[in-house]
Amino acid sequence: GAVVSQHPSWVICKSGTSVKIECRSLDFQATTMFWYRQFPKQSLMLMATSNEGSKATYEQGVEKDKFLINHASLTLSTLTVTSAHPEDSSFYICSAHEIGNTIYFGEGSWLTVV
Amino acid sequence: EDQVTQSPEALRLQEGESSSLNCSYTVSGLRGLFWYRQDPGKGPEFLFTLYSAGEEKEKERLKATLTKKESFLHITAPKPEDSATYLCAVQGAQKLVFGQGTRLTINP
């Protein structure tokens, strides 16, 4: 079946640095990918919708200059957390929409900013 | 505005005790209703997509049904490994809108 892969699964970075998370659809092409953030014991919070070849659409309250999203190809979207701070520590999850089919999620990436 | 409400928030069952999880929704132009299972610290795992009222899908001990206002996830004779958070989401114009989830615990 369709698989979405995220990398890295875990990352620790120093405050003030930037970190990139990759989301790949492994056996299908995804014109649309979504990025979520999840806090402990809460549901997924949509951050932005990533469209291949165009600018991402950010949800209200999400800083586009802080969370840079690039959908470079039909199988790859990246989320870069710039100038990370401890409050950015969270579980980040991507999903990819297989056209005519369903929406699959990656395994998630744990970000810890120290 | 699209909305999804799941109930109960948490459910504890004994192994073998069947039950149902509820997902009530309002959406403009339903393109799909999705059920996912999420284990702690992992991404959601796809279970089912339902597209129209009256549709039903089954997978092992799980069965999902859909009406115009709600969806049920029925679990029959559950096992401890079915313990997880079950998420319901609806897709309207574009994005998925998630419910808060139901944390299901199956005691041996």
PDB file of C-alpha atoms in Angstrom:
ATOM      1  CA  GLY A   1       0.000   0.000   0.000  1.00  0.00           C
ATOM      2  CA  ALA A   2       0.896   3.652  -0.179  1.00  0.00           C
ATOM      3  CA  VAL A   3       3.560   4.811   2.230  1.00  0.00           C
ATOM      4  CA  VAL A   4       4.601   8.238   3.404  1.00  0.00           C
ATOM      5  CA  SER A   5       8.013   8.556   4.959  1.00  0.00           C
ATOM      6  CA  GLN A   6       9.278  11.301   7.256  1.00  0.00           C
ATOM      7  CA  HIS A   7      12.872  12.036   8.129  1.00  0.00           C
ATOM      8  CA  PRO A   8      14.270  12.436  10.683  1.00  0.00           C
ATOM      9  CA  SER A   9      12.141  10.620  13.230  1.00  0.00           C
ATOM     10  CA  TRP A  10      13.903  12.410  16.066  1.00  0.00           C
ATOM     11  CA  VAL A  11      15.931  15.597  16.065  1.00  0.00           C
ATOM     12  CA  ILE A  12      17.473  17.693  18.815  1.00  0.00           C
ATOM     13  CA  CYS A  13      18.699  21.144  17.938  1.00  0.00           C
ATOM     14  CA  LYS A  14      20.028  24.159  19.761  1.00  0.00           C
ATOM     15  CA  SER A  15      17.894  27.226  20.265  1.00  0.00           C
ATOM     16  CA  GLY A  16      18.364  29.689  17.417  1.00  0.00           C
ATOM     17  CA  THR A  17      19.279  27.122  14.787  1.00  0.00           C
ATOM     18  CA  SER A  18      17.119  25.831  11.943  1.00  0.00           C
ATOM     19  CA  VAL A  19      16.017  22.275  11.321  1.00  0.00           C
ATOM     20  CA  LYS A  20      14.528  20.645   8.234  1.00  0.00           C
ATOM     21  CA  ILE A  21      12.034  17.784   8.179  1.00  0.00           C
ATOM     22  CA  GLU A  22      11.380  15.855   4.987  1.00  0.00           C
ATOM     23  CA  CYS A  23       8.158  14.177   3.904  1.00  0.00           C
ATOM     24  CA  ARG A  24       8.198  11.770   0.987  1.00  0.00           C
ATOM     25  CA  SER A  25       5.465   9.795  -0.708  1.00  0.00           C
ATOM     26  CA  LEU A  26       7.221   6.558  -1.593  1.00  0.00           C
ATOM     27  CA  ASP A  27       5.029   4.931  -4.212  1.00  0.00           C
ATOM     28  CA  PHE A  28       2.615   7.568  -5.404  1.00  0.00           C
ATOM     29  CA  GLN A  29       2.614  11.175  -6.515  1.00  0.00           C
ATOM     30  CA  ALA A  30       1.061  13.751  -4.224  1.00  0.00           C
ATOM     31  CA  THR A  31       0.160  17.173  -5.546  1.00  0.00           C
ATOM     32  CA  THR A  32      -0.946  18.123  -2.033  1.00  0.00           C
ATOM     33  CA  MET A  33       0.766  17.440   1.248  1.00  0.00           C
ATOM     34  CA  PHE A  34      -0.251  18.654   4.682  1.00  0.00           C
ATOM     35  CA  TRP A  35       1.823  19.513   7.734  1.00  0.00           C
ATOM     36  CA  TYR A  36       0.462  19.055  11.240  1.00  0.00           C
ATOM     37  CA  ARG A  37       1.650  19.674  14.741  1.00  0.00           C
ATOM     38  CA  GLN A  38       0.478  17.551  17.632  1.00  0.00           C
ATOM     39  CA  PHE A  39       0.741  18.279  21.334  1.00  0.00           C
ATOM     40  CA  PRO A  40       0.571  15.495  23.930  1.00  0.00           C
ATOM     41  CA  LYS A  41      -2.862  13.926  24.232  1.00  0.00           C
ATOM     42  CA  GLN A  42      -4.320  16.327  21.685  1.00  0.00           C
ATOM     43  CA  SER A  43      -5.459  15.871  18.136  1.00  0.00           C
ATOM     44  CA  LEU A  44      -3.607  17.002  15.051  1.00  0.00           C
ATOM     45  CA  MET A  45      -3.432  20.723  14.366  1.00  0.00           C
ATOM     46  CA  LEU A  46      -3.112  21.624  10.698  1.00  0.00           C
ATOM     47  CA  MET A  47      -0.281  24.064  10.108  1.00  0.00           C
ATOM     48  CA  ALA A  48      -0.223  24.395   6.344  1.00  0.00           C
ATOM     49  CA  THR A  49      -1.178  22.871   3.039  1.00  0.00           C
ATOM     50  CA  SER A  50       1.690  22.301   0.664  1.00  0.00           C
ATOM     51  CA  ASN A  51       0.989  22.362  -3.057  1.00  0.00           C
ATOM     52  CA  GLU A  52       3.571  21.212  -5.572  1.00  0.00           C
ATOM     53  CA  GLY A  53       4.949  24.089  -7.573  1.00  0.00           C
ATOM     54  CA  SER A  54       3.226  26.833  -5.627  1.00  0.00           C
ATOM     55  CA  LYS A  55       3.368  28.579  -2.290  1.00  0.00           C
ATOM     56  CA  ALA A  56       2.040  26.818   0.762  1.00  0.00           C
ATOM     57  CA  THR A  57      -1.220  27.890   2.349  1.00  0.00           C
ATOM     58  CA  TYR A  58      -0.809  28.527   6.054  1.00  0.00           C
ATOM     59  CA  GLU A  59      -3.487  28.236   8.708  1.00  0.00           C
ATOM     60  CA  GLN A  60      -4.374  31.244  10.781  1.00  0.00           C
ATOM     61  CA  GLY A  61      -1.860  31.838  13.542  1.00  0.00           C
ATOM     62  CA  VAL A  62       0.965  29.900  11.916  1.00  0.00           C
ATOM     63  CA  GLU A  63       4.016  32.045  11.151  1.00  0.00           C
ATOM     64  CA  LYS A  64       4.994  31.466   7.545  1.00  0.00           C
ATOM     65  CA  ASP A  65       8.440  32.988   8.056  1.00  0.00           C
ATOM     66  CA  LYS A  66       9.132  30.622  10.909  1.00  0.00           C
ATOM     67  CA  PHE A  67       7.779  27.445   9.366  1.00  0.00           C
ATOM     68  CA  LEU A  68       9.060  27.378   5.800  1.00  0.00           C
ATOM     69  CA  ILE A  69       7.404  24.824   3.559  1.00  0.00           C
ATOM     70  CA  ASN A  70       8.720  23.791   0.171  1.00  0.00           C
ATOM     71  CA  HIS A  71       6.954  21.267  -2.070  1.00  0.00           C
ATOM     72  CA  ALA A  72       9.769  20.738  -4.531  1.00  0.00           C
ATOM     73  CA  SER A  73       8.396  17.732  -6.381  1.00  0.00           C
ATOM     74  CA  LEU A  74       5.384  15.464  -6.527  1.00  0.00           C
ATOM     75  CA  THR A  75       6.962  13.182  -3.943  1.00  0.00           C
ATOM     76  CA  LEU A  76       8.748  15.557  -1.568  1.00  0.00           C
ATOM     77  CA  SER A  77       7.729  18.334   0.785  1.00  0.00           C
ATOM     78  CA  THR A  78       9.960  19.870   3.439  1.00  0.00           C
ATOM     79  CA  LEU A  79       9.225  21.796   6.604  1.00  0.00           C
ATOM     80  CA  THR A  80      12.009  24.016   7.937  1.00  0.00           C
ATOM     81  CA  VAL A  81      11.670  25.387  11.441  1.00  0.00           C
ATOM     82  CA  THR A  82      13.782  28.538  11.432  1.00  0.00           C
ATOM     83  CA  SER A  83      15.392  30.081  14.485  1.00  0.00           C
ATOM     84  CA  ALA A  84      13.937  27.343  16.617  1.00  0.00           C
ATOM     85  CA  HIS A  85      13.005  27.979  20.235  1.00  0.00           C
ATOM     86  CA  PRO A  86      12.066  25.550  23.008  1.00  0.00           C
ATOM     87  CA  GLU A  87       8.372  26.305  22.484  1.00  0.00           C
ATOM     88  CA  ASP A  88       8.706  24.876  18.971  1.00  0.00           C
ATOM     89  CA  SER A  89       9.437  21.481  20.483  1.00  0.00           C
ATOM     90  CA  SER A  90       6.645  19.197  19.340  1.00  0.00           C
ATOM     91  CA  PHE A  91       5.612  16.232  17.222  1.00  0.00           C
ATOM     92  CA  TYR A  92       5.341  17.203  13.559  1.00  0.00           C
ATOM     93  CA  ILE A  93       3.435  14.987  11.127  1.00  0.00           C
ATOM     94  CA  CYS A  94       2.970  15.208   7.398  1.00  0.00           C
ATOM     95  CA  SER A  95       0.348  13.633   5.190  1.00  0.00           C
ATOM     96  CA  ALA A  96       0.047  13.158   1.460  1.00  0.00           C
ATOM     97  CA  HIS A  97      -3.066  12.952  -0.660  1.00  0.00           C
ATOM     98  CA  GLU A  98      -3.039  10.232  -3.272  1.00  0.00           C
ATOM     99  CA  ILE A  99      -5.292  11.535  -6.031  1.00  0.00           C
ATOM    100  CA  GLY A 100      -8.441   9.499  -6.369  1.00  0.00           C
ATOM    101  CA  ASN A 101      -7.516   7.623  -3.253  1.00  0.00           C
ATOM    102  CA  THR A 102      -6.970   8.427   0.361  1.00  0.00           C
ATOM    103  CA  ILE A 103      -4.744  10.506   2.604  1.00  0.00           C
ATOM    104  CA  TYR A 104      -1.788   8.792   4.218  1.00  0.00           C
ATOM    105  CA  PHE A 105       0.323  10.006   7.100  1.00  0.00           C
ATOM    106  CA  GLY A 106       4.016   9.834   7.824  1.00  0.00           C
ATOM    107  CA  GLU A 107       5.448   8.355  10.982  1.00  0.00           C
ATOM    108  CA  GLY A 108       5.990  11.772  12.522  1.00  0.00           C
ATOM    109  CA  SER A 109       9.078  13.686  13.612  1.00  0.00           C
ATOM    110  CA  TRP A 110       9.875  14.585  17.205  1.00  0.00           C
ATOM    111  CA  LEU A 111      11.617  17.945  17.499  1.00  0.00           C
ATOM    112  CA  THR A 112      13.300  18.953  20.736  1.00  0.00           C
ATOM    113  CA  VAL A 113      14.862  22.400  20.954  1.00  0.00           C
ATOM    114  CA  VAL A 114      17.349  22.838  23.792  1.00  0.00           C
TER     115      VAL A 114
ATOM    116  CA  GLU B   1     -17.261  25.759   9.268  1.00  0.00           C
ATOM    117  CA  ASP B   2     -16.528  22.037   9.109  1.00  0.00           C
ATOM    118  CA  GLN B   3     -16.638  20.352  12.515  1.00  0.00           C
ATOM    119  CA  VAL B   4     -15.984  16.885  13.884  1.00  0.00           C
ATOM    120  CA  THR B   5     -16.898  15.666  17.373  1.00  0.00           C
ATOM    121  CA  GLN B   6     -15.861  12.267  18.648  1.00  0.00           C
ATOM    122  CA  SER B   7     -17.292  10.448  21.628  1.00  0.00           C
ATOM    123  CA  PRO B   8     -16.489   9.165  24.091  1.00  0.00           C
ATOM    124  CA  GLU B   9     -13.137  10.824  24.780  1.00  0.00           C
ATOM    125  CA  ALA B  10     -11.893   7.665  26.438  1.00  0.00           C
ATOM    126  CA  LEU B  11     -13.208   4.132  26.614  1.00  0.00           C
ATOM    127  CA  ARG B  12     -12.029   1.160  28.622  1.00  0.00           C
ATOM    128  CA  LEU B  13     -13.211  -2.309  27.656  1.00  0.00           C
ATOM    129  CA  GLN B  14     -12.445  -5.817  28.700  1.00  0.00           C
ATOM    130  CA  GLU B  15     -10.954  -8.094  26.093  1.00  0.00           C
ATOM    131  CA  GLY B  16     -13.795  -9.494  24.023  1.00  0.00           C
ATOM    132  CA  GLU B  17     -16.243  -6.743  24.978  1.00  0.00           C
ATOM    133  CA  SER B  18     -17.618  -5.206  21.791  1.00  0.00           C
ATOM    134  CA  SER B  19     -18.469  -1.515  21.521  1.00  0.00           C
ATOM    135  CA  SER B  20     -18.758   1.448  19.160  1.00  0.00           C
ATOM    136  CA  LEU B  21     -17.021   4.792  18.780  1.00  0.00           C
ATOM    137  CA  ASN B  22     -18.977   7.763  17.469  1.00  0.00           C
ATOM    138  CA  CYS B  23     -17.951  10.540  15.090  1.00  0.00           C
ATOM    139  CA  SER B  24     -20.489  13.320  14.490  1.00  0.00           C
ATOM    140  CA  TYR B  25     -19.730  15.813  11.749  1.00  0.00           C
ATOM    141  CA  THR B  26     -20.897  18.846   9.849  1.00  0.00           C
ATOM    142  CA  VAL B  27     -19.238  19.602   6.540  1.00  0.00           C
ATOM    143  CA  SER B  28     -19.941  21.458   3.341  1.00  0.00           C
ATOM    144  CA  GLY B  29     -19.689  18.966   0.542  1.00  0.00           C
ATOM    145  CA  LEU B  30     -18.314  15.788   2.057  1.00  0.00           C
ATOM    146  CA  ARG B  31     -15.490  14.406  -0.046  1.00  0.00           C
ATOM    147  CA  GLY B  32     -14.608  11.683   2.397  1.00  0.00           C
ATOM    148  CA  LEU B  33     -14.731  10.591   6.036  1.00  0.00           C
ATOM    149  CA  PHE B  34     -11.585   8.952   7.314  1.00  0.00           C
ATOM    150  CA  TRP B  35     -10.784   6.755  10.285  1.00  0.00           C
ATOM    151  CA  TYR B  36      -7.232   6.454  11.543  1.00  0.00           C
ATOM    152  CA  ARG B  37      -5.575   4.631  14.398  1.00  0.00           C
ATOM    153  CA  GLN B  38      -2.773   6.368  16.246  1.00  0.00           C
ATOM    154  CA  ASP B  39      -0.387   4.731  18.686  1.00  0.00           C
ATOM    155  CA  PRO B  40       1.556   6.931  21.144  1.00  0.00           C
ATOM    156  CA  GLY B  41       4.460   8.732  19.492  1.00  0.00           C
ATOM    157  CA  LYS B  42       3.561   7.610  15.974  1.00  0.00           C
ATOM    158  CA  GLY B  43       1.760   9.010  12.969  1.00  0.00           C
ATOM    159  CA  PRO B  44      -1.853   8.045  12.253  1.00  0.00           C
ATOM    160  CA  GLU B  45      -2.349   4.735  10.486  1.00  0.00           C
ATOM    161  CA  PHE B  46      -5.030   4.675   7.818  1.00  0.00           C
ATOM    162  CA  LEU B  47      -8.011   2.419   8.494  1.00  0.00           C
ATOM    163  CA  PHE B  48     -10.979   3.388   6.315  1.00  0.00           C
ATOM    164  CA  THR B  49     -12.372   5.978   3.939  1.00  0.00           C
ATOM    165  CA  LEU B  50     -16.137   6.328   3.567  1.00  0.00           C
ATOM    166  CA  TYR B  51     -17.637   8.478   0.856  1.00  0.00           C
ATOM    167  CA  SER B  52     -21.429   8.276   1.039  1.00  0.00           C
ATOM    168  CA  ALA B  53     -24.215   7.598   3.513  1.00  0.00           C
ATOM    169  CA  GLY B  54     -24.983   3.930   3.856  1.00  0.00           C
ATOM    170  CA  GLU B  55     -21.456   2.839   3.055  1.00  0.00           C
ATOM    171  CA  GLU B  56     -19.793   0.264   5.308  1.00  0.00           C
ATOM    172  CA  LYS B  57     -16.243  -1.094   5.401  1.00  0.00           C
ATOM    173  CA  GLU B  58     -14.658  -3.829   7.472  1.00  0.00           C
ATOM    174  CA  LYS B  59     -11.153  -4.788   8.440  1.00  0.00           C
ATOM    175  CA  GLU B  60     -10.518  -7.594  10.889  1.00  0.00           C
ATOM    176  CA  ARG B  61     -12.351  -6.656  14.112  1.00  0.00           C
ATOM    177  CA  LEU B  62     -13.262  -3.168  12.913  1.00  0.00           C
ATOM    178  CA  LYS B  63     -16.281  -2.024  10.940  1.00  0.00           C
ATOM    179  CA  ALA B  64     -16.980   1.567   9.931  1.00  0.00           C
ATOM    180  CA  THR B  65     -20.392   2.882   8.944  1.00  0.00           C
ATOM    181  CA  LEU B  66     -21.563   6.264   7.679  1.00  0.00           C
ATOM    182  CA  THR B  67     -24.760   8.289   7.771  1.00  0.00           C
ATOM    183  CA  LYS B  68     -25.337  11.875   6.703  1.00  0.00           C
ATOM    184  CA  LYS B  69     -24.499  13.153  10.183  1.00  0.00           C
ATOM    185  CA  GLU B  70     -22.253  10.607  11.832  1.00  0.00           C
ATOM    186  CA  SER B  71     -19.985   7.644  11.506  1.00  0.00           C
ATOM    187  CA  PHE B  72     -19.493   4.721  13.826  1.00  0.00           C
ATOM    188  CA  LEU B  73     -16.444   2.563  14.302  1.00  0.00           C
ATOM    189  CA  HIS B  74     -17.605  -0.756  15.648  1.00  0.00           C
ATOM    190  CA  ILE B  75     -15.060  -2.986  17.325  1.00  0.00           C
ATOM    191  CA  THR B  76     -15.989  -6.613  17.790  1.00  0.00           C
ATOM    192  CA  ALA B  77     -14.345  -8.838  20.390  1.00  0.00           C
ATOM    193  CA  PRO B  78     -11.392  -6.480  20.823  1.00  0.00           C
ATOM    194  CA  LYS B  79      -7.936  -7.583  21.890  1.00  0.00           C
ATOM    195  CA  PRO B  80      -5.365  -5.660  23.959  1.00  0.00           C
ATOM    196  CA  GLU B  81      -3.448  -4.819  20.774  1.00  0.00           C
ATOM    197  CA  ASP B  82      -6.445  -2.790  19.619  1.00  0.00           C
ATOM    198  CA  SER B  83      -5.651  -0.256  22.341  1.00  0.00           C
ATOM    199  CA  ALA B  84      -4.896   3.080  20.650  1.00  0.00           C
ATOM    200  CA  THR B  85      -6.385   6.461  19.911  1.00  0.00           C
ATOM    201  CA  TYR B  86      -8.877   6.355  17.046  1.00  0.00           C
ATOM    202  CA  LEU B  87      -9.179   9.528  15.003  1.00  0.00           C
ATOM    203  CA  CYS B  88     -12.013  10.530  12.719  1.00  0.00           C
ATOM    204  CA  ALA B  89     -11.571  13.208  10.058  1.00  0.00           C
ATOM    205  CA  VAL B  90     -13.711  14.708   7.326  1.00  0.00           C
ATOM    206  CA  GLN B  91     -12.561  16.280   4.111  1.00  0.00           C
ATOM    207  CA  GLY B  92     -14.618  19.141   2.741  1.00  0.00           C
ATOM    208  CA  ALA B  93     -13.291  21.575   0.172  1.00  0.00           C
ATOM    209  CA  GLN B  94      -9.664  20.643   0.668  1.00  0.00           C
ATOM    210  CA  LYS B  95      -8.231  20.032   4.086  1.00  0.00           C
ATOM    211  CA  LEU B  96      -8.967  17.371   6.644  1.00  0.00           C
ATOM    212  CA  VAL B  97     -10.713  18.392   9.846  1.00  0.00           C
ATOM    213  CA  PHE B  98      -9.990  16.063  12.733  1.00  0.00           C
ATOM    214  CA  GLY B  99     -11.945  15.178  15.815  1.00  0.00           C
ATOM    215  CA  GLN B 100     -10.227  15.030  19.186  1.00  0.00           C
ATOM    216  CA  GLY B 101     -10.033  11.265  19.076  1.00  0.00           C
ATOM    217  CA  THR B 102     -11.180   8.431  21.305  1.00  0.00           C
ATOM    218  CA  ARG B 103      -8.550   6.793  23.516  1.00  0.00           C
ATOM    219  CA  LEU B 104      -9.448   3.125  23.577  1.00  0.00           C
ATOM    220  CA  THR B 105      -7.965   0.786  26.186  1.00  0.00           C
ATOM    221  CA  ILE B 106      -8.586  -2.950  26.057  1.00  0.00           C
ATOM    222  CA  ASN B 107      -7.796  -4.733  29.305  1.00  0.00           C
ATOM    223  CA  PRO B 108      -6.758  -8.394  29.125  1.00  0.00           C
TER     224      PRO B 108
END
